[in-house]
Coordinates of C-alpha atoms in Angstrom, one line a residue:
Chain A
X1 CA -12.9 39.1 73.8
X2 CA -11.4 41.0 76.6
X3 CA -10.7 44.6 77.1
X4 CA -7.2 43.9 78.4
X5 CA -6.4 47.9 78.5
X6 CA -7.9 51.4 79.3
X7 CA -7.7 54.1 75.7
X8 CA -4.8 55.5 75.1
X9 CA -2.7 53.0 73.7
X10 CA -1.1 51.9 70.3
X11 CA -1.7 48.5 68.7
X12 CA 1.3 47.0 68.0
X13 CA 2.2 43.8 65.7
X14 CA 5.5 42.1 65.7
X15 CA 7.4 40.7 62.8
X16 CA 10.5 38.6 63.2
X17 CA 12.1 37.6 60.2
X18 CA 14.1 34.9 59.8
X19 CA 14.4 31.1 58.6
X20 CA 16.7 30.2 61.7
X21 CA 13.4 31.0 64.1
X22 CA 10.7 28.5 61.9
X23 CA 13.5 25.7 62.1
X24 CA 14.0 26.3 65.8
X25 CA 17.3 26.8 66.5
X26 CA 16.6 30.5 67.7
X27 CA 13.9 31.0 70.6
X28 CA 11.8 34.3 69.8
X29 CA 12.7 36.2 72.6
X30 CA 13.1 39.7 70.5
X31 CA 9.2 39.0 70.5
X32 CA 8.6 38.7 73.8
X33 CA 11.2 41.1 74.7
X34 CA 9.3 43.8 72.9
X35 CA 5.8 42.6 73.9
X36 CA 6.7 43.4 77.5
X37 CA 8.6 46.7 76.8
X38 CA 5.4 47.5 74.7
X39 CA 3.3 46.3 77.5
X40 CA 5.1 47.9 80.3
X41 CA 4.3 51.0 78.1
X42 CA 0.7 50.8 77.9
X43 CA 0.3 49.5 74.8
X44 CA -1.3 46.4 73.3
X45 CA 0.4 43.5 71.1
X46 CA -2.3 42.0 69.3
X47 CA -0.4 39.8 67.1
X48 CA 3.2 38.0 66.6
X49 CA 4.5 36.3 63.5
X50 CA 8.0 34.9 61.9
X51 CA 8.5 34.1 58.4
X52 CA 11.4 33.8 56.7
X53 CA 14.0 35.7 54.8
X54 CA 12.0 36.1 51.9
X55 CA 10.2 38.8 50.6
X56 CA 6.5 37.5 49.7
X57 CA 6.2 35.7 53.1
X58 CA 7.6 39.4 54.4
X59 CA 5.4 41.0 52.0
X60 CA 2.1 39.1 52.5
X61 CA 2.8 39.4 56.4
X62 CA 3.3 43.6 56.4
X63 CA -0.6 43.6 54.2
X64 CA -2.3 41.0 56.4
X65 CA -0.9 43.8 59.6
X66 CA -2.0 46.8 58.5
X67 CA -5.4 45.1 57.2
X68 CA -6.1 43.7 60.6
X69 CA -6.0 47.4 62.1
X70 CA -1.5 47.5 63.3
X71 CA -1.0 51.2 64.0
X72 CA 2.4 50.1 64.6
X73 CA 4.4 47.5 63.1
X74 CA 7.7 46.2 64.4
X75 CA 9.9 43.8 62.5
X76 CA 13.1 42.4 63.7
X77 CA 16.2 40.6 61.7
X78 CA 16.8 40.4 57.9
X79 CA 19.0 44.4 58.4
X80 CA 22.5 42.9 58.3
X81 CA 24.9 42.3 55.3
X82 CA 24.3 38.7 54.5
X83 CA 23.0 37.9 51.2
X84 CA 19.8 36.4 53.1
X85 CA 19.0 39.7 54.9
X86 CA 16.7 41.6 53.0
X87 CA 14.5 43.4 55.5
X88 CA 14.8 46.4 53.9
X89 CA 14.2 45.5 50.4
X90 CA 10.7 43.3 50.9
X91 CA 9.8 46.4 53.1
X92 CA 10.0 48.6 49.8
X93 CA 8.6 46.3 47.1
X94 CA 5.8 45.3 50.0
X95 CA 5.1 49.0 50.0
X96 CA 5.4 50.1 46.9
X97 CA 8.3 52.4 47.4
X98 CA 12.3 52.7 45.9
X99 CA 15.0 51.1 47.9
X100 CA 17.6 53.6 48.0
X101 CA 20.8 54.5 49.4
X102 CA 19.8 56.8 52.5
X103 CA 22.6 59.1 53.6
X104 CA 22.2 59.7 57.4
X105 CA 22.5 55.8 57.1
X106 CA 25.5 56.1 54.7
X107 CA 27.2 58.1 57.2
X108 CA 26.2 55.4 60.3
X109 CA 27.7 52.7 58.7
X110 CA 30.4 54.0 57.1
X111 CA 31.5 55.7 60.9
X112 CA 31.2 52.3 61.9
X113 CA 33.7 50.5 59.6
X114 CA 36.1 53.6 59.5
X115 CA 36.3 53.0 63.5
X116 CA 36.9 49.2 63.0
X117 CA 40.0 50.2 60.0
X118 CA 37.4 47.8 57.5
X119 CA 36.9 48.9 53.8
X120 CA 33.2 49.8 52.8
X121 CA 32.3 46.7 50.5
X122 CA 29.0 46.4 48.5
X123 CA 27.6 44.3 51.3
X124 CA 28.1 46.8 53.8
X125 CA 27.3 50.1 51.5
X126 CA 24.1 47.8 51.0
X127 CA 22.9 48.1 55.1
X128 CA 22.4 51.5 54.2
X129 CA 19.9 51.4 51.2
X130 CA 16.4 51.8 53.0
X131 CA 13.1 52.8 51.5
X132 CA 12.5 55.5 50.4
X133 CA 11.2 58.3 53.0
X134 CA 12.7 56.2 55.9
X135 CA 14.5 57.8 59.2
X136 CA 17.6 55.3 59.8
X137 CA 18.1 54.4 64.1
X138 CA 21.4 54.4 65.0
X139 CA 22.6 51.2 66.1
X140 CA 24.6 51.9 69.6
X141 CA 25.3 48.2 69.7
X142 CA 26.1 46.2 65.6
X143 CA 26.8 47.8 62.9
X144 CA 23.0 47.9 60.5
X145 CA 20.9 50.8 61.0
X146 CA 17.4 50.1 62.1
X147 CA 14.4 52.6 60.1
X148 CA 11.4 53.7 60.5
X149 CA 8.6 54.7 58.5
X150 CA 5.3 56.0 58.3
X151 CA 2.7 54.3 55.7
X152 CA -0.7 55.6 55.4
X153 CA -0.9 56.2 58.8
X154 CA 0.9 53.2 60.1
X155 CA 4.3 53.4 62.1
X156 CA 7.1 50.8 60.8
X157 CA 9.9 50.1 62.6
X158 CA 12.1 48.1 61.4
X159 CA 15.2 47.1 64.1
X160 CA 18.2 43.9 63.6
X161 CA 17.7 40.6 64.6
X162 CA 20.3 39.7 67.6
X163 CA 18.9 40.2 70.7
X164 CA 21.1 43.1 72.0
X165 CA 21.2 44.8 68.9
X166 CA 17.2 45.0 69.3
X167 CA 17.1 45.9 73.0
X168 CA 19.9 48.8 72.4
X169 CA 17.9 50.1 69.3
X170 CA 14.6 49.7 71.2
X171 CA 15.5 51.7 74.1
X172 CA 17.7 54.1 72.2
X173 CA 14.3 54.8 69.9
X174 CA 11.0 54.0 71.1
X175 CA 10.2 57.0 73.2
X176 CA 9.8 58.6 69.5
X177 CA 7.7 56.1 68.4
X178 CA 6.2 54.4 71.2
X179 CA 6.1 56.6 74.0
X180 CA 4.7 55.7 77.8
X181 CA 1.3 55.8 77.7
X182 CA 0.7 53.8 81.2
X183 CA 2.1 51.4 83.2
X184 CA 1.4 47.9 84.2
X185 CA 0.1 47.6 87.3
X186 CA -0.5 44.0 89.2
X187 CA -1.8 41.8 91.5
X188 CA -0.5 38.2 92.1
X189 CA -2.2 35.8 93.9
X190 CA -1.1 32.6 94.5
X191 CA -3.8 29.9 94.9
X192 CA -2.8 26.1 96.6
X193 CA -5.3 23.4 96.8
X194 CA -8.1 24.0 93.9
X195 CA -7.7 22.3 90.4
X196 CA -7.8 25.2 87.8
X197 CA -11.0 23.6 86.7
X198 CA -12.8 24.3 90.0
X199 CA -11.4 28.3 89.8
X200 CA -11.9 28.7 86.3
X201 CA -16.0 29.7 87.1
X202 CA -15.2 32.1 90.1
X203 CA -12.1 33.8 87.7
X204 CA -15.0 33.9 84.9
X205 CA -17.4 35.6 87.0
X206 CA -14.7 38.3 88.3
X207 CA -13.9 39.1 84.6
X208 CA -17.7 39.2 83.3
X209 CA -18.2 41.5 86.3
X210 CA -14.8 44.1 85.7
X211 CA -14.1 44.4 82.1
X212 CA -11.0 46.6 82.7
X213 CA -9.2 44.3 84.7
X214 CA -7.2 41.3 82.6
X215 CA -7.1 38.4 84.7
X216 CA -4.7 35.0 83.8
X217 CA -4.4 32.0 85.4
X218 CA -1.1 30.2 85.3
X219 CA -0.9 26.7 86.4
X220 CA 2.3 26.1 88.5
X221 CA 1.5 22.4 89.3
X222 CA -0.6 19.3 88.3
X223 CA -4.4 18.7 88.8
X224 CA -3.9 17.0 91.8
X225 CA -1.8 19.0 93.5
X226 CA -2.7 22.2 92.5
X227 CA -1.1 25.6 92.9
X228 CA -2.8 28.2 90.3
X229 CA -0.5 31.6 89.6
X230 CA -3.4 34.4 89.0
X231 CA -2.2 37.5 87.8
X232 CA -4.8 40.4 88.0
X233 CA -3.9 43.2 86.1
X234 CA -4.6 46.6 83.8
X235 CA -2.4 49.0 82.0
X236 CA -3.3 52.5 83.1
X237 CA -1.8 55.2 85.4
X238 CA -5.3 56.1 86.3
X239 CA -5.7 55.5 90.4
X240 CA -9.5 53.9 90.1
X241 CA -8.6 51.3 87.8
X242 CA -5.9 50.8 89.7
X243 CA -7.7 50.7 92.9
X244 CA -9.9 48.2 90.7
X245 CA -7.0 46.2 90.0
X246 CA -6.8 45.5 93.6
X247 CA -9.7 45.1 94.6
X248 CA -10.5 42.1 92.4
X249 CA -7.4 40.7 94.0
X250 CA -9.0 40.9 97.2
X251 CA -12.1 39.7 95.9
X252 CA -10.3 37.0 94.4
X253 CA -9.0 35.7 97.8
X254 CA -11.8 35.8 99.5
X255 CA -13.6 33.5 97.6
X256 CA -10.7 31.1 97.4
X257 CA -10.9 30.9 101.0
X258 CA -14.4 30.5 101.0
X259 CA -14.6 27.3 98.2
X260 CA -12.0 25.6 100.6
X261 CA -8.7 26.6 98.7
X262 CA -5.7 28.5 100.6
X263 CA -3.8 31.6 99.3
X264 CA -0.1 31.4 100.2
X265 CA 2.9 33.4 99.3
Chain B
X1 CA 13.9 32.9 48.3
X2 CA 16.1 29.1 48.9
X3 CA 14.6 26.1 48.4
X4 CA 15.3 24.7 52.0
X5 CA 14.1 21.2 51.0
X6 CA 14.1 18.7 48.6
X7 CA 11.2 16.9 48.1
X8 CA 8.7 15.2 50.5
X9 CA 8.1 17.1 52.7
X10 CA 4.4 18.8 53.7
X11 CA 4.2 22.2 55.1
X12 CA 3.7 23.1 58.1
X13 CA 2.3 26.5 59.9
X14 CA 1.9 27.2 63.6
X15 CA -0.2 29.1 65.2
X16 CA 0.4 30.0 69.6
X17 CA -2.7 31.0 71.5
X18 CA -3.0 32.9 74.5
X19 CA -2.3 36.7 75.7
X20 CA 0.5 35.3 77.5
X21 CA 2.4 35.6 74.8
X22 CA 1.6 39.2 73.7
X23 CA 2.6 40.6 77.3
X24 CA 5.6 39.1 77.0
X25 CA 5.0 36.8 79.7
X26 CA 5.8 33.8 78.7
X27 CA 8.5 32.6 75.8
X28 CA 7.3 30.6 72.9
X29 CA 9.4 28.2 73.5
X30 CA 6.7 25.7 71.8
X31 CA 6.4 27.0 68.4
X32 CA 10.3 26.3 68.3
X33 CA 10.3 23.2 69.7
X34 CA 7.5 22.1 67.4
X35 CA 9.8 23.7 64.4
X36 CA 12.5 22.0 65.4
X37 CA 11.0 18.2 65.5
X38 CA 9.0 19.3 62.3
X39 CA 12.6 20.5 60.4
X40 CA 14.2 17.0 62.1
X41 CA 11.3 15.1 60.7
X42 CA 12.1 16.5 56.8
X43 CA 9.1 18.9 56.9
X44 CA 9.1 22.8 56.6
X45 CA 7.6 25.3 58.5
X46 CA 6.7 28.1 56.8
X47 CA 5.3 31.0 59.3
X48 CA 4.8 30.6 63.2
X49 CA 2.1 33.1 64.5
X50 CA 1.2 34.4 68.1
X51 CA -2.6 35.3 68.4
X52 CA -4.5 36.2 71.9
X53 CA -7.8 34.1 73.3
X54 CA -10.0 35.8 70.7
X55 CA -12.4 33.8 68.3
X56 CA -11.9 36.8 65.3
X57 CA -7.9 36.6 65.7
X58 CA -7.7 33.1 65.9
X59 CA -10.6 33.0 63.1
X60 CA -8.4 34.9 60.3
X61 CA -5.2 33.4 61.7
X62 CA -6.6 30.0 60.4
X63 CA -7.9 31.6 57.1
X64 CA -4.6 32.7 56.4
X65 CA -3.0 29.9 56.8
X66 CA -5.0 27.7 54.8
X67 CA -5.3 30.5 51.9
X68 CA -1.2 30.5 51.8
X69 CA -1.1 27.0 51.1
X70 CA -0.3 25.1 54.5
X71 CA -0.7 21.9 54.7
X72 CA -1.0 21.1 58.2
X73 CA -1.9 23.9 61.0
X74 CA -0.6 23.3 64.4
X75 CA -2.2 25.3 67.6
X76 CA -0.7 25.3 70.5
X77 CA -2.7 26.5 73.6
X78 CA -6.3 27.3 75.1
X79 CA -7.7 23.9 75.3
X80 CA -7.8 23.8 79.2
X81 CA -11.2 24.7 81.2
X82 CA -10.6 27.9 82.4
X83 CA -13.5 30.7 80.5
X84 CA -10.5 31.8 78.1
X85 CA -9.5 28.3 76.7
X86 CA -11.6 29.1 73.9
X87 CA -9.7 27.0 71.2
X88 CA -11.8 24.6 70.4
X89 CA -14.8 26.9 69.9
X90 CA -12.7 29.5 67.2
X91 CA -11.9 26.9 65.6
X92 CA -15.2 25.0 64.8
X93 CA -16.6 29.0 64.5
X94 CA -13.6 29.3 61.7
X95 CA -14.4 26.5 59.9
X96 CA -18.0 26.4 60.2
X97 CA -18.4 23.8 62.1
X98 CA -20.7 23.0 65.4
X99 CA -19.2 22.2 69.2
X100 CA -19.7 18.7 69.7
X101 CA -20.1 16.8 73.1
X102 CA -16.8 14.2 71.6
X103 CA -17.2 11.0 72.8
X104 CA -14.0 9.6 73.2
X105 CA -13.1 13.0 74.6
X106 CA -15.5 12.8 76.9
X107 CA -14.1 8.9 78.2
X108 CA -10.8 10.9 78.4
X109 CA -11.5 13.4 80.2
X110 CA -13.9 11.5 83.0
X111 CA -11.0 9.0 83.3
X112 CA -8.7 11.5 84.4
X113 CA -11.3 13.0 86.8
X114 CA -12.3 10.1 88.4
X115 CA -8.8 8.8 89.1
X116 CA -8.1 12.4 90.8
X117 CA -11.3 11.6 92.7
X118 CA -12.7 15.4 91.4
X119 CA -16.2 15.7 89.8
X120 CA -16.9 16.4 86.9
X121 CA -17.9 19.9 86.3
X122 CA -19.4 21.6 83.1
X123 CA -15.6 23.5 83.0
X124 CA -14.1 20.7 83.0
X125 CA -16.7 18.7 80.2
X126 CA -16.5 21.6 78.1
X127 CA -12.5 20.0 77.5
X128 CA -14.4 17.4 75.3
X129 CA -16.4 19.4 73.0
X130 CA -14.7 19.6 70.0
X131 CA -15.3 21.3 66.2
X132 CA -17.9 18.1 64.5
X133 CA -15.3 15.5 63.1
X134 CA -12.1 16.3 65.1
X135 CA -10.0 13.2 66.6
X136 CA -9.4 13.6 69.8
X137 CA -5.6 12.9 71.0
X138 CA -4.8 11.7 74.4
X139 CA -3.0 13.8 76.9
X140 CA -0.1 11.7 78.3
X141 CA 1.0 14.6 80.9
X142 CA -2.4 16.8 81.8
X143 CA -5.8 16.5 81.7
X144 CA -7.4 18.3 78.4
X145 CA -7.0 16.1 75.1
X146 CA -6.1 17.6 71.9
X147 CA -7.7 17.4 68.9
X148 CA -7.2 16.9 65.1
X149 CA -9.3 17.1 61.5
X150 CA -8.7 17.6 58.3
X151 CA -10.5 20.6 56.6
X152 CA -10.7 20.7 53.1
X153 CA -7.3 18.9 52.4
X154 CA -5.8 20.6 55.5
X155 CA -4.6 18.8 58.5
X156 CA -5.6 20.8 61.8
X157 CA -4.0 19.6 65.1
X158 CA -4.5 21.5 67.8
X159 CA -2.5 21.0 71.1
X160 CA -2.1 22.2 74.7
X161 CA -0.2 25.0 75.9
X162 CA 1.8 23.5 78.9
X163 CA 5.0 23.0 77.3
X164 CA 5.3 19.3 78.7
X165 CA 2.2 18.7 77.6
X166 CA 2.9 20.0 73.8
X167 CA 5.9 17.4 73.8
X168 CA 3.9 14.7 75.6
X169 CA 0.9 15.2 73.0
X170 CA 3.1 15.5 70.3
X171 CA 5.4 12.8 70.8
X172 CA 2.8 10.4 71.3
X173 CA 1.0 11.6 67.9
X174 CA 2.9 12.6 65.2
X175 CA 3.6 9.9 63.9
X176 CA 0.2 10.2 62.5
X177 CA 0.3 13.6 61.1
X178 CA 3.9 14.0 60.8
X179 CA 5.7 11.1 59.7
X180 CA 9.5 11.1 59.3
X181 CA 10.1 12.0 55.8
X182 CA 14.3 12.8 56.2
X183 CA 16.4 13.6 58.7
X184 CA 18.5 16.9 59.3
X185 CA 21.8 16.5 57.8
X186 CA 24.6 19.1 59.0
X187 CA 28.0 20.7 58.9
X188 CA 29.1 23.4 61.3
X189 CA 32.0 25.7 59.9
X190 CA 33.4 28.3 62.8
X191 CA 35.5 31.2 61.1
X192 CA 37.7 33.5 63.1
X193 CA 39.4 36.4 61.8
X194 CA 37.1 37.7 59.1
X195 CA 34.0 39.8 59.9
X196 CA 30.6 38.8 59.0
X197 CA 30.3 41.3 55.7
X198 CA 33.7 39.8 54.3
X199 CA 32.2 36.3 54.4
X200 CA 28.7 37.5 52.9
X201 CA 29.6 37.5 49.3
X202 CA 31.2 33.7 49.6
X203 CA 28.1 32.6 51.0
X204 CA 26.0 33.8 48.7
X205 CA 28.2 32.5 45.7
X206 CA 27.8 28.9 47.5
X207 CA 24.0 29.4 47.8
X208 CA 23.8 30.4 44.3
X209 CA 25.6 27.3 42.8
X210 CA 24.0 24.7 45.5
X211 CA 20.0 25.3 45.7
X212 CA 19.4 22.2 47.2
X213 CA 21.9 23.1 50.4
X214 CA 21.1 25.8 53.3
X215 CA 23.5 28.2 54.4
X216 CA 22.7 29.9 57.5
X217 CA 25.8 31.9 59.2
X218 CA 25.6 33.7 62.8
X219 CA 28.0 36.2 63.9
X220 CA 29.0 35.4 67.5
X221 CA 31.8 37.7 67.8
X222 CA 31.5 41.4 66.9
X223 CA 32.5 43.0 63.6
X224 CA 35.9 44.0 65.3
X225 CA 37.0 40.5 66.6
X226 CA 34.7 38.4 64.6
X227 CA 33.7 34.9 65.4
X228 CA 31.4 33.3 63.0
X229 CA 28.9 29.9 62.8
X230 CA 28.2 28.6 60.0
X231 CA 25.7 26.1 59.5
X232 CA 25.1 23.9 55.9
X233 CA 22.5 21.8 56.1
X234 CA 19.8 20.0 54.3
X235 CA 16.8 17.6 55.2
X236 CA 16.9 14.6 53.5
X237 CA 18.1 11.1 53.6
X238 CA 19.6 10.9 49.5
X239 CA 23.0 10.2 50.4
X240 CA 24.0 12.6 47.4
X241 CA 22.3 15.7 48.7
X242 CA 24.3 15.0 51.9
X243 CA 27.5 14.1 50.1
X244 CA 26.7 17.9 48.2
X245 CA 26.3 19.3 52.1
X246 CA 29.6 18.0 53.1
X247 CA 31.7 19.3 50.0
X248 CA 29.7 22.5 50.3
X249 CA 31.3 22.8 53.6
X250 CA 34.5 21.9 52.5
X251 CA 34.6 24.5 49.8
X252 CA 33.3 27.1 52.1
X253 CA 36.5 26.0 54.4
X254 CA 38.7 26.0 51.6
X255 CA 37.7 29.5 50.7
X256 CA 37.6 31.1 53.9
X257 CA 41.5 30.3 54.5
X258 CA 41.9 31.3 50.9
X259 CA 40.7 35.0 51.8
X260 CA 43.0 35.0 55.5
X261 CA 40.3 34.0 57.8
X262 CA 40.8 30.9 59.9
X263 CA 38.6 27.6 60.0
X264 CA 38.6 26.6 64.2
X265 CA 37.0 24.3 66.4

C-alpha cells in the first residue's frame, strides 16, 4: 500500500525454522533482530515466517518466497548437529540440488572441535554437508557454519538459530550480501490528549499527500487518556527526502496543536 | 518430520499484521503467546507468518494457509481505526466477501465511545465493518472488536494487535474456537558434561523408538563447557502417553550417565 522506501534496496524475507518458535517457548527475536539490521540498512522486509524442523513446511516456505518476488531470503536455526536440524538438507531437496560435504566447511568445523580436544563424530562431520554450490560463513561465535547461496537470481542465507550465533554471523557477513544501501532516518513525535481515532484522518491525509515518508502511529496509552507515539520516517541518505522526513514532523505538530491536542517530550 | 501430537487436536496457523514487525520494531511477542496457549490447549500450530498492512500480502498469506490445510487462521493486528488498520477489508477482499456495517459491532463500538464521552467518527465506525458473516468478539481491554467466520471449513479469527488486548480477546473467546483438547505434559532433563553433538545421536534413537513423545534439547552452555535442556513432552491427557513421556525421560537419564555426562538440577 505504502511506499515505505526510496530505490535502491533489496527485498528481504525471513525464515526461522524451528518447532520450539510455533509452541512458544522461544520469542522470535532473530526475526526482528534482522528486520531492523536490514532496515537500518536500507532495505525492506516484506515478509516473516516460522515453520518447523521439517523439510516440506521448509520446502513449501523457500517456493512461496521466491514466488512472491524475495531477492533475498534469510533463514535462521535447523544448522546445528541435532537429529532435528535439517536446514541444510530441506534447503537442497527444496532446490533441487545435492547435499554434500563442503570442504571450506569441513575445515570450519573440524578447527572448531580440534580446539575444543572433541573427536569429529557423524553428527558433527554432518554440519558441514551444504548444498551443492554453497559459500559456508564462518561462525565467530558456535560451532555450525552458516551458507549462502545464489538460486536463479535469488540470494539465500542461511545462518543458526541462537540468537548470538545469528547476530555474530550477521555482522561478520552481510556487508557481502546485504550491503548499506541507506539509513533510517526519523522523526518522533509524541502526541498527549487526542484518541488515535481522532489523529488517524490528519496522519491519513499526511501520508496520501507524501508517499515517501512511512508514518506509524503507536498507542502508548488508553482511549481515554491518550498519548499516541508517531514515528515519521524514510530509509534514504538522500538530503530532500530527508528534509521531507522532517517536515511532515513539523507539519504533524502543527496540526495537533491546532485540533486541541499537545505535543510533549 | 515428528508427529508432535496424538490425536484431537485442529491446526492452527497465525498470521501478525503490521509493518511494525518487518522494521524490527516491535517483537512478536503475540504469535508466541498465542502458540503457547494453543500448544497448552492440545492443539498444533503449524506456521506463524509476519505480513505488512497490505491487502495483496495479507490476501495470499490467507490463501496459503487455507491451501496447506489449516484449520483455524488466527490474525493478530490492524483492526484499530487509524487509515492502515486495514484487516478487516483484506480479509473480506481475500475471501470474496463485501465490508459490512456489523451490527453488533457497531452496539460495541458506540458503547465504548459514548462512555468515553467521544463522538463517533467515520474512523472509528469503520471498527465495525466487518467481511459479510463474521462474529464479532468483544474487546475486554480496548475499543476495536475482533471478529470471526468460518470460510469454507476454515475457522478465521482475527484479533487486535495490542498485546493486552490479544490476551484479553483471546481469553474471553477461545473457548469457542479453541477448546481444551489436552494439556501439555513435560519432563525437563539438564545434562552437564557432554556437549550438544555427543547427546545428538541418543536423542534421535529415543525419537525413533517413541513417535508419540517430543524431544526438544537446547544447548545453554557452549560446546566446551556444555550445559544442556532437555525437554520431553507431549499434549495429551491419556495417562499412558504421559506414563511413555516420563520413562522416556528416564531412559534418556539413564543413558546420559551411562555415556559420562551428568543428570543435575
Amino acid at each position: 500500500v505504502l511506499s515505505i522506501f526510496v530505490v535502491g534496496h533489496m527485498r528481504i524475507q525471513i525464515l526461522s525454522i524451528g518447532y520450539e518458535l510455533l509452541i512458544g517457548r522461544v520469542v522470535n527475536t532473530n526475526a526482528s533482530w534482522l528486520s531492523a539490521e536490514a532496515t537500518r540498512r536500507g532495505h525492506t522486509v516484506e515478509r516473516i515466517a516460522c515453520v518447523g524442523d521439517s523439510e516440506s513446511w521448509i520446502g513449501s516456505e523457500l517456493d512461496y518466497s521466491i514466488t512472491s518476488g524475495a531477492q533475498i531470503i534469510i533463514t535462521t536455526g535447523g544448522l546445528g548437529p541435532t537429529f532435528d536440524d535439517i536446514t541444510a538438507q530441506a534447503v537442497a531437496k527444496a532446490l533441487g540440488r545435492n547435499l554434500v560435504l563442503n570442504e571450506a566447511a569441513f575445515t570450519m568445523v573440524a578447527k572448531k572441535y580440534e580446539s575444543l580436544g572433541l573427536p569429529l563424530t557423524p553428527e558433527r562431520r554432518k554440519m558441514a554437508e551444504l548444498p551443492e554450490g554453497s559459500t559456508p560463513l564462518e561462525n565467530p561465535v558456535g560451532t555450525a557454519p552458516g551458507f549462502t547461496l545464489l538460486h536463479k537470481g535469488v540470494r539465500i542465507v542461511c545462518l543458526p538459530g541462537v540468537p548470538e550465533e545469528v547476530k555474530g554471523m550477521f555482522l561478520k557477513h552481510a556487508d557481502t550480501f546485504l550491503p548499506q544501501e541507506g539509513e533510517l532516518f526519523e522523526q518522533s513525535v509524541r502526541v498527549a490528549g487526542l484518541p488515535e481515532s481522532t489523529l488517524a484522518p490528519l496522519i491519513a491525509e499526511l501520508v496520501r499527500k507524501n508517499p515517501y515518508v512511512y508514518i506509524k502511529s503507536h498507542p502508548k496509552g488508553s482511549e481515554g487518556e491518550s498519548l499516541i507515539e508517531v514515528h515519521v520516517y524514510t530509509v534514504s541518505n538522500n538530503p530532500r527526502v530527508r528534509e521531507l522526513c522532517s517536515s511532515v514532523a513539523e507539519k504533524l505538530r502543527a496540526e495537533v496543536v491546532r485540533i486541541g491536542g499537545r505535543v510533549v517530550d
